[in-house]
Coordinates of C-alpha atoms in Angstrom, one line a residue:
M1 CA -11.3 -22.8 -10.8
T2 CA -13.9 -22.0 -8.1
V3 CA -14.4 -18.8 -6.3
T4 CA -17.8 -18.3 -4.7
A5 CA -19.2 -15.4 -2.7
A6 CA -22.9 -16.3 -2.5
G7 CA -25.3 -19.2 -2.5
P8 CA -25.1 -22.6 -0.8
L9 CA -21.8 -24.3 -0.1
P10 CA -20.9 -27.8 -1.5
T11 CA -22.3 -30.7 0.4
T12 CA -19.5 -33.1 -0.4
P13 CA -16.9 -33.2 2.5
Y14 CA -13.5 -31.6 1.9
D15 CA -10.3 -33.2 3.0
V16 CA -9.1 -29.9 4.5
A17 CA -10.9 -26.7 5.3
I18 CA -8.8 -23.6 6.1
V19 CA -10.5 -20.8 8.0
G20 CA -9.1 -17.4 7.1
A21 CA -7.9 -16.1 3.7
G22 CA -5.2 -13.8 4.9
V23 CA -1.6 -14.1 3.7
V24 CA -1.0 -17.2 5.9
G25 CA -4.3 -18.9 5.1
C26 CA -3.7 -18.3 1.4
A27 CA -0.1 -19.6 1.6
I28 CA -1.4 -22.8 3.3
A29 CA -4.0 -23.2 0.6
R30 CA -1.4 -22.8 -2.1
E31 CA 0.9 -25.4 -0.4
L32 CA -1.9 -28.0 0.0
A33 CA -3.0 -27.3 -3.6
R34 CA 0.3 -28.9 -4.7
R35 CA -1.3 -32.2 -3.6
P36 CA -3.8 -32.9 -6.4
R37 CA -5.6 -35.8 -4.6
L38 CA -6.8 -33.4 -1.8
R39 CA -10.0 -31.5 -1.9
I40 CA -9.4 -28.2 -0.2
A41 CA -11.7 -25.3 0.9
L42 CA -10.4 -21.9 1.9
V43 CA -13.1 -20.1 3.8
E44 CA -13.1 -16.3 4.4
A45 CA -15.6 -14.2 6.3
Q46 CA -15.1 -11.1 4.2
D47 CA -15.5 -10.5 0.5
D48 CA -11.9 -10.7 -0.5
V49 CA -8.6 -12.3 0.4
G50 CA -6.2 -10.3 2.6
Q51 CA -8.9 -8.1 4.1
G52 CA -7.6 -8.3 7.7
T53 CA -4.2 -7.8 9.2
S54 CA -2.6 -8.8 5.8
K55 CA -3.7 -5.6 4.0
A56 CA -2.6 -3.1 6.7
N57 CA 1.0 -3.8 7.8
T58 CA 4.3 -2.2 7.3
A59 CA 5.1 -4.3 4.2
I60 CA 8.6 -5.4 5.2
L61 CA 10.3 -8.6 4.1
H62 CA 12.2 -9.4 7.4
T63 CA 15.5 -11.2 7.7
G64 CA 14.6 -12.3 11.2
F65 CA 17.7 -10.7 12.6
D66 CA 15.9 -9.6 15.8
A67 CA 13.6 -12.5 16.4
T68 CA 13.9 -14.4 19.7
P69 CA 16.6 -17.0 19.0
G70 CA 15.4 -20.6 19.2
T71 CA 11.7 -19.9 18.7
L72 CA 9.6 -21.3 15.9
E73 CA 9.0 -17.8 14.7
A74 CA 12.7 -17.2 14.3
R75 CA 13.1 -20.4 12.2
L76 CA 10.1 -19.8 10.0
V77 CA 10.9 -16.1 9.4
R78 CA 14.5 -17.1 8.4
E79 CA 13.2 -19.8 6.1
G80 CA 10.3 -17.7 4.8
Y81 CA 12.6 -14.8 3.9
A82 CA 14.5 -17.0 1.4
L83 CA 11.4 -18.7 0.1
L84 CA 9.4 -15.5 -0.4
G85 CA 12.3 -13.7 -1.9
A86 CA 12.6 -16.4 -4.6
Y87 CA 8.8 -16.6 -5.1
A88 CA 8.6 -12.8 -5.5
A89 CA 11.2 -12.9 -8.2
E90 CA 9.3 -15.7 -10.0
T91 CA 5.9 -14.1 -9.9
G92 CA 6.6 -10.4 -10.3
I93 CA 5.9 -9.3 -6.7
P94 CA 7.8 -6.1 -6.2
V95 CA 10.7 -6.2 -3.7
E96 CA 13.3 -3.6 -3.0
R97 CA 16.4 -4.5 -1.0
V98 CA 16.8 -1.1 0.6
G99 CA 18.3 -2.4 3.9
A100 CA 17.5 -1.1 7.4
L101 CA 19.2 1.1 10.0
L102 CA 18.5 0.7 13.7
V103 CA 19.2 4.2 14.8
A104 CA 20.4 4.9 18.4
W105 CA 19.4 8.3 19.8
D106 CA 21.0 8.0 23.3
E107 CA 23.8 6.2 25.0
E108 CA 21.6 3.4 26.3
Q109 CA 20.4 2.6 22.8
R110 CA 23.9 2.8 21.3
A111 CA 25.1 0.3 23.9
A112 CA 22.3 -2.0 22.8
L113 CA 23.5 -2.1 19.2
P114 CA 26.3 -4.7 19.7
R115 CA 23.9 -6.9 21.5
L116 CA 21.5 -6.7 18.6
A117 CA 24.3 -7.6 16.2
E118 CA 25.1 -10.6 18.4
K119 CA 21.4 -11.6 18.4
A120 CA 21.4 -11.4 14.6
Q121 CA 24.4 -13.8 14.6
R122 CA 22.4 -16.3 16.8
N123 CA 19.6 -16.0 14.3
A124 CA 22.0 -17.0 11.5
Y125 CA 22.1 -13.5 10.0
H126 CA 25.8 -12.5 9.7
D127 CA 25.7 -9.3 7.6
T128 CA 25.1 -6.6 10.2
T129 CA 27.5 -3.7 10.5
L130 CA 27.9 -1.1 13.2
L131 CA 28.0 2.5 11.9
G132 CA 29.2 5.6 13.6
P133 CA 27.4 9.0 13.5
D134 CA 29.3 10.3 10.5
E135 CA 28.8 7.2 8.3
L136 CA 25.1 7.1 9.4
C137 CA 24.6 10.7 8.3
A138 CA 26.3 10.1 5.0
R139 CA 23.9 7.2 4.3
E140 CA 20.8 9.2 5.5
P141 CA 21.6 12.9 5.1
H142 CA 18.1 14.0 6.1
L143 CA 18.2 12.2 9.4
G144 CA 17.4 14.4 12.4
P145 CA 20.2 15.8 14.6
G146 CA 21.6 13.8 17.6
A147 CA 21.8 10.3 16.2
L148 CA 24.7 8.5 17.8
G149 CA 25.1 5.5 15.5
A150 CA 23.2 2.6 13.9
L151 CA 23.2 -1.0 13.2
H152 CA 23.0 -1.6 9.4
V153 CA 21.0 -4.7 8.3
P154 CA 21.4 -4.8 4.5
G155 CA 19.0 -7.7 3.9
E156 CA 15.8 -6.0 5.2
S157 CA 13.5 -5.3 2.3
I158 CA 10.2 -3.7 1.3
I159 CA 7.5 -5.7 -0.5
C160 CA 4.0 -5.4 -1.7
P161 CA 1.8 -7.3 0.8
W162 CA -1.4 -7.1 -1.4
T163 CA 0.2 -8.8 -4.4
T164 CA 1.7 -11.5 -2.2
T165 CA -1.6 -12.6 -0.7
L166 CA -3.3 -12.4 -4.1
A167 CA -0.5 -14.5 -5.8
Y168 CA -1.0 -17.3 -3.3
A169 CA -4.7 -17.3 -3.7
T170 CA -4.5 -17.2 -7.5
Q171 CA -2.2 -20.2 -7.6
A172 CA -4.3 -22.1 -5.1
V173 CA -7.6 -21.5 -7.0
R174 CA -6.0 -22.3 -10.4
S175 CA -4.7 -25.6 -8.9
G176 CA -8.2 -26.6 -7.8
I177 CA -9.0 -25.4 -4.3
D178 CA -12.4 -23.8 -3.6
L179 CA -12.3 -20.3 -2.2
H180 CA -15.5 -19.4 -0.4
L181 CA -15.8 -15.7 0.4
N182 CA -18.5 -14.0 2.5
T183 CA -18.5 -17.2 4.6
A184 CA -18.2 -16.4 8.3
V185 CA -17.8 -19.4 10.6
R186 CA -20.4 -19.2 13.4
Q187 CA -20.1 -22.6 15.0
V188 CA -17.9 -25.7 14.7
S189 CA -18.4 -29.2 15.9
S190 CA -16.1 -32.1 15.6
A191 CA -18.1 -35.2 16.4
D192 CA -17.6 -36.9 13.0
G193 CA -15.0 -34.9 11.2
H194 CA -15.6 -31.1 11.3
L195 CA -18.9 -29.5 10.7
L196 CA -18.7 -25.7 10.1
T197 CA -21.8 -23.7 10.4
T198 CA -21.3 -20.6 8.4
S199 CA -23.3 -17.5 7.2
R200 CA -23.8 -19.5 3.9
G201 CA -24.8 -22.8 5.3
T202 CA -22.8 -25.8 6.5
L203 CA -19.5 -27.2 5.3
R204 CA -17.8 -30.5 6.2
A205 CA -14.1 -31.4 6.3
R206 CA -12.0 -34.2 7.6
H207 CA -9.2 -31.9 8.7
L208 CA -9.4 -28.3 9.9
V209 CA -6.8 -25.5 9.8
N210 CA -7.5 -22.4 11.9
A211 CA -5.8 -19.4 10.3
A212 CA -8.5 -17.0 11.5
G213 CA -6.1 -14.2 12.5
L214 CA -7.6 -11.9 15.1
H215 CA -10.4 -14.5 15.7
A216 CA -8.1 -17.6 16.0
D217 CA -8.6 -17.8 19.7
T218 CA -12.4 -17.8 19.3
L219 CA -12.3 -20.7 17.0
D220 CA -9.7 -22.5 19.1
R221 CA -12.0 -22.2 22.2
A222 CA -14.9 -23.6 20.2
L223 CA -12.9 -26.7 19.7
G224 CA -12.0 -27.0 23.5
H225 CA -8.6 -25.2 23.6
E226 CA -7.6 -22.2 25.7
D227 CA -3.9 -22.0 24.8
F228 CA -3.9 -18.2 24.0
T229 CA -6.0 -15.1 23.9
V230 CA -5.7 -12.6 21.0
T231 CA -5.4 -9.0 22.0
P232 CA -5.9 -6.8 19.0
R233 CA -2.9 -4.4 18.8
R234 CA -3.7 -1.4 16.7
G235 CA -1.0 0.1 14.5
Q236 CA -1.8 3.5 13.0
L237 CA 0.3 4.7 10.1
L238 CA 0.7 7.9 8.0
V239 CA 1.4 7.5 4.3
Y240 CA 3.3 10.4 2.8
D241 CA 3.2 11.5 -0.8
K242 CA 5.7 10.3 -3.4
L243 CA 7.4 13.6 -3.3
A244 CA 8.8 12.6 0.1
R245 CA 10.5 9.5 -1.2
P246 CA 13.9 11.1 -1.8
L247 CA 14.1 11.9 1.9
V248 CA 14.8 8.3 3.0
R249 CA 17.0 5.6 1.5
H250 CA 16.6 2.8 4.1
I251 CA 14.1 1.5 6.5
L252 CA 14.7 3.5 9.6
L253 CA 14.1 1.5 12.8
P254 CA 14.3 2.4 16.4
V255 CA 16.0 0.2 18.9
P256 CA 13.2 -2.4 19.7
T257 CA 11.3 -2.6 22.9
A258 CA 9.0 -5.2 24.5
L259 CA 6.0 -3.8 22.7
G260 CA 7.6 -4.4 19.3
K261 CA 9.8 -2.7 16.7
G262 CA 8.4 0.7 17.5
V263 CA 7.8 3.6 15.1
L264 CA 9.7 3.4 11.9
V265 CA 10.1 5.5 8.8
A266 CA 10.2 3.4 5.7
P267 CA 9.9 3.7 1.9
T268 CA 7.3 1.6 0.2
V269 CA 7.4 -0.3 -3.1
H270 CA 4.6 2.0 -4.3
G271 CA 6.8 5.1 -4.0
N272 CA 5.5 6.5 -0.7
V273 CA 7.0 6.9 2.8
L274 CA 5.4 5.3 5.8
L275 CA 5.5 6.6 9.4
G276 CA 4.3 4.3 12.1
P277 CA 2.9 2.2 13.5
T278 CA 1.6 2.9 17.0
A279 CA 1.1 -0.1 19.3
E280 CA -2.2 0.2 21.2
D281 CA -3.7 -2.9 22.9
L282 CA -7.5 -2.8 22.5
R283 CA -10.5 -5.0 23.1
D284 CA -12.4 -4.4 20.0
K285 CA -11.2 -6.6 17.1
G286 CA -12.8 -4.2 14.6
A287 CA -11.3 -1.0 15.8
T288 CA -9.4 0.0 12.7
G289 CA -10.1 3.7 13.0
S290 CA -7.3 6.3 13.4
T291 CA -7.2 8.8 16.3
A292 CA -6.0 12.3 16.6
D293 CA -3.8 11.4 19.6
G294 CA -2.3 8.5 17.8
L295 CA -1.4 10.5 14.7
A296 CA 0.0 13.4 16.7
A297 CA 2.2 10.9 18.6
L298 CA 3.5 9.6 15.3
R299 CA 4.3 13.1 14.0
D300 CA 6.2 13.8 17.2
K301 CA 8.4 10.7 16.8
G302 CA 8.8 11.3 13.1
R303 CA 9.9 14.9 13.7
R304 CA 13.0 13.6 15.5
V305 CA 13.9 10.9 13.0
L306 CA 13.3 12.8 9.7
P307 CA 12.3 16.4 10.4
A308 CA 11.8 17.2 6.7
L309 CA 9.1 14.5 6.4
L310 CA 6.7 16.5 8.5
E311 CA 6.7 19.2 5.8
E312 CA 5.5 16.8 3.2
E313 CA 1.9 16.1 2.3
V314 CA 0.1 13.1 3.8
T315 CA -1.6 11.0 1.1
A316 CA -3.5 8.6 3.4
V317 CA -3.9 7.4 7.0
Y318 CA -4.7 3.8 7.9
A319 CA -4.7 1.5 10.9
G320 CA -4.3 -2.3 11.1
L321 CA -4.7 -4.7 13.9
R322 CA -2.2 -7.4 14.7
A323 CA -2.8 -10.5 16.8
A324 CA -0.9 -10.0 20.0
T325 CA -1.0 -13.0 22.4
G326 CA 1.4 -12.1 25.2
H327 CA 3.7 -14.9 24.0
E328 CA 7.1 -14.5 22.4
D329 CA 6.3 -17.0 19.7
Y330 CA 3.7 -18.1 17.2
R331 CA 0.9 -20.3 18.6
I332 CA 1.0 -23.0 16.0
T333 CA -0.2 -26.3 17.5
A334 CA -1.3 -29.6 16.1
H335 CA -4.2 -31.5 17.8
P336 CA -3.9 -34.9 16.0
G337 CA -6.9 -36.4 17.9
Q338 CA -9.1 -33.8 16.4
A339 CA -7.4 -33.6 13.0
Y340 CA -7.0 -29.9 13.7
V341 CA -4.1 -27.4 13.5
T342 CA -4.2 -24.0 15.1
V343 CA -2.2 -21.2 13.4
G344 CA -2.5 -18.4 15.9
G345 CA -0.5 -15.4 17.1
I346 CA 0.9 -14.6 13.7
R347 CA 2.2 -11.1 14.0
S348 CA 3.7 -8.7 11.5
T349 CA 6.4 -11.2 10.6
G350 CA 3.7 -13.5 9.2
L351 CA 4.0 -12.0 5.7
T352 CA 7.7 -13.0 5.6
A353 CA 7.2 -16.4 7.2
S354 CA 4.0 -17.3 5.2
L355 CA 5.5 -19.9 2.8
A356 CA 7.5 -21.5 5.6
I357 CA 4.4 -21.5 7.9
A358 CA 2.5 -23.2 5.1
A359 CA 5.2 -26.0 4.7
H360 CA 5.3 -26.4 8.5
V361 CA 1.5 -26.7 8.8
T362 CA 1.3 -29.2 5.9
G363 CA 3.8 -31.3 7.8
L364 CA 1.7 -31.2 11.0
L365 CA -1.4 -32.2 9.0
A366 CA 0.5 -35.2 7.6
D367 CA 1.7 -36.2 11.1
G368 CA -2.0 -36.0 12.1
G369 CA -3.1 -38.6 9.5
L370 CA -3.7 -36.6 6.3
D371 CA -2.5 -38.6 3.3
L372 CA -0.9 -35.9 1.2
G373 CA -0.4 -38.0 -1.9
P374 CA 1.9 -37.0 -4.8
V375 CA 3.2 -33.5 -5.4
R376 CA 2.2 -31.5 -8.5
E377 CA 3.8 -28.1 -8.8
P378 CA 1.4 -25.3 -9.5
E379 CA 1.4 -23.5 -12.9
P380 CA 3.5 -20.4 -12.7
V381 CA 1.7 -17.1 -12.3
T382 CA 2.9 -13.6 -13.3
M383 CA 1.3 -10.9 -11.1
P384 CA 0.8 -7.3 -12.1
N385 CA 3.8 -5.5 -10.8
L386 CA 2.7 -2.5 -8.7
G387 CA 6.2 -1.4 -7.8
E388 CA 7.3 2.2 -8.6
A389 CA 10.8 1.1 -9.2
F390 CA 9.8 -1.3 -12.0
P391 CA 8.3 -0.6 -15.4
R392 CA 4.6 -0.1 -15.3
P393 CA 2.3 -0.8 -18.2
Y394 CA 2.0 2.9 -19.2
Q395 CA 5.8 3.0 -19.6
R396 CA 6.0 0.0 -21.9
P397 CA 5.5 0.9 -25.6
D398 CA 5.4 -2.8 -26.5
L399 CA 2.3 -3.4 -24.4
I400 CA 0.6 -0.2 -25.6
A401 CA 1.3 -1.1 -29.2
A402 CA -0.3 -4.5 -28.7
D403 CA -3.2 -3.1 -26.7
P404 CA -3.8 0.7 -26.5
E405 CA -5.9 0.2 -23.3
Y406 CA -2.6 0.0 -21.4
G407 CA -1.8 3.6 -22.6
T408 CA -5.1 5.1 -21.6
L409 CA -4.7 6.3 -18.0
V410 CA -7.7 6.4 -15.7
C411 CA -6.0 7.1 -12.3
H412 CA -3.4 9.8 -13.1
C413 CA -1.9 10.0 -9.6
E414 CA -0.9 6.3 -9.7
R415 CA -0.7 6.0 -13.5
V416 CA -3.2 3.2 -13.7
S417 CA -4.5 2.3 -17.1
R418 CA -7.8 1.0 -18.4
G419 CA -6.1 -2.2 -19.4
E420 CA -4.9 -2.9 -15.8
I421 CA -8.4 -2.4 -14.4
R422 CA -9.9 -4.6 -17.1
D423 CA -7.3 -7.3 -16.3
A424 CA -8.0 -7.1 -12.5
L425 CA -11.8 -7.5 -13.1
A426 CA -11.2 -10.5 -15.3
S427 CA -8.6 -12.2 -13.0
T428 CA -8.8 -15.5 -11.2
V429 CA -9.7 -13.9 -7.9
P430 CA -11.4 -10.7 -9.0
P431 CA -12.1 -7.7 -6.7
R432 CA -15.6 -7.5 -5.3
G433 CA -15.3 -3.9 -4.3
L434 CA -13.4 -0.7 -5.1
D435 CA -11.0 -1.3 -2.2
G436 CA -10.1 -4.7 -3.6
L437 CA -9.6 -3.1 -7.0
R438 CA -7.2 -0.6 -5.4
R439 CA -5.1 -3.3 -3.9
R440 CA -4.8 -5.0 -7.3
T441 CA -4.1 -1.9 -9.4
R442 CA -3.3 1.1 -7.1
A443 CA -6.3 3.0 -8.6
R444 CA -7.6 5.6 -6.2
A445 CA -4.6 5.1 -3.9
G446 CA -2.7 8.3 -4.9
R447 CA -2.6 11.9 -3.6
C448 CA -6.2 12.7 -4.6
Q449 CA -7.6 9.5 -3.1
G450 CA -10.0 9.1 -6.0
F451 CA -11.3 12.7 -6.1
Y452 CA -10.6 13.0 -9.8
C453 CA -10.7 9.4 -11.0
G454 CA -13.3 8.0 -8.6
A455 CA -16.3 8.2 -10.9
A456 CA -14.4 6.7 -13.9
V457 CA -13.0 3.9 -11.8
R458 CA -16.4 3.1 -10.3
E459 CA -18.0 3.0 -13.8
L460 CA -15.3 0.6 -15.1
F461 CA -15.8 -1.5 -11.9
E462 CA -19.6 -1.7 -12.2
R463 CA -19.4 -2.5 -15.9
G464 CA -16.8 -5.3 -15.5
A465 CA -17.4 -6.7 -12.0
R466 CA -18.5 -10.3 -11.7
P467 CA -21.8 -11.0 -9.8

């Protein structure tokens, strides 16, 4: 098992190098790790997996009912929905099948609902139901006044995006891939294989996969392609306290527009309620700050959908950037002459589609001359279950009897024990900062945002963190 974050990189060429350790890059690494003959490198500019778009999305497991029919995205989301659902059940990733309601607030939106149901049929999703205003209000009694009806999509679910990315990375590393963190790719040349010049030296590989997210277009151009331009689309979100959770039973969606699915109200598997995201096209690929105007706009929209939500406490605010390209589809392209595959324009559906994208990209690599060799299934993993609807360690007398550290709480808002923090610090892909520890345990993610537990969490981290 190899995870590096400092020092020189190996000089022996890899069979495949994957640039970008977001949810898609980690899924591709896991898929390729099923081929034990291959020597694989997963290269990430930041100090942890899932540090970009993957950590700051709306955490929905999509059925693909509203994808553009016939696109690659529609197929991969549909396939990925089934694959990730099964994978989550095997590995302990929390999923709640809460369903979604697309709520119509005017006659034009209500008229669009049958068309959306027909679109779902064309995407091979057949379980939608049209609801009138009375049934809608019975299902969501706290909904604001004036709703005219809804389209019910029972398969839409909520999932933990942090654990998903980490599960892929854990299985990939345990299966033999090398994960190189703090390794920003600065130049690439492809005269004889691929030579990556990085912040930690050079790395060679016979085949290259570009899963660089917001920076996928930059790497693509360095290899002579100008197929798309990534425009960072910022989505700001409000996270409401757990006391708001009884206000909403489904994912509440607006009727979608050309800019996306719009502002939603959704429960999370961690027990909170999300309001967002905004959709702001920017130039700066690092602009993850929130704005007063953006948050005010969210509150205005939330007030109509779920008025009581605005009376609840906000636990956190965050913003994520998704890779908008101006195209209606993923930009996944093989360049066999270069032994290179671009995996660009992967938007918010990339979490759902990740396992299907990985299988598709592996097929493209094989078509481009990569000898995959025999398959060896990875050893199963069981991830810490961070879901509020599932038993947590502090609620399990059997665990506490075997190890009292699971009964000693450090973060009281999120009920995180010393045992969980210890386990995270000793894990296959350990956190290298407090934010990474929060994504693995929920420590410091509650209503006090670390005000009470911060010092204790930091002490445990500094005592147990790997160099």
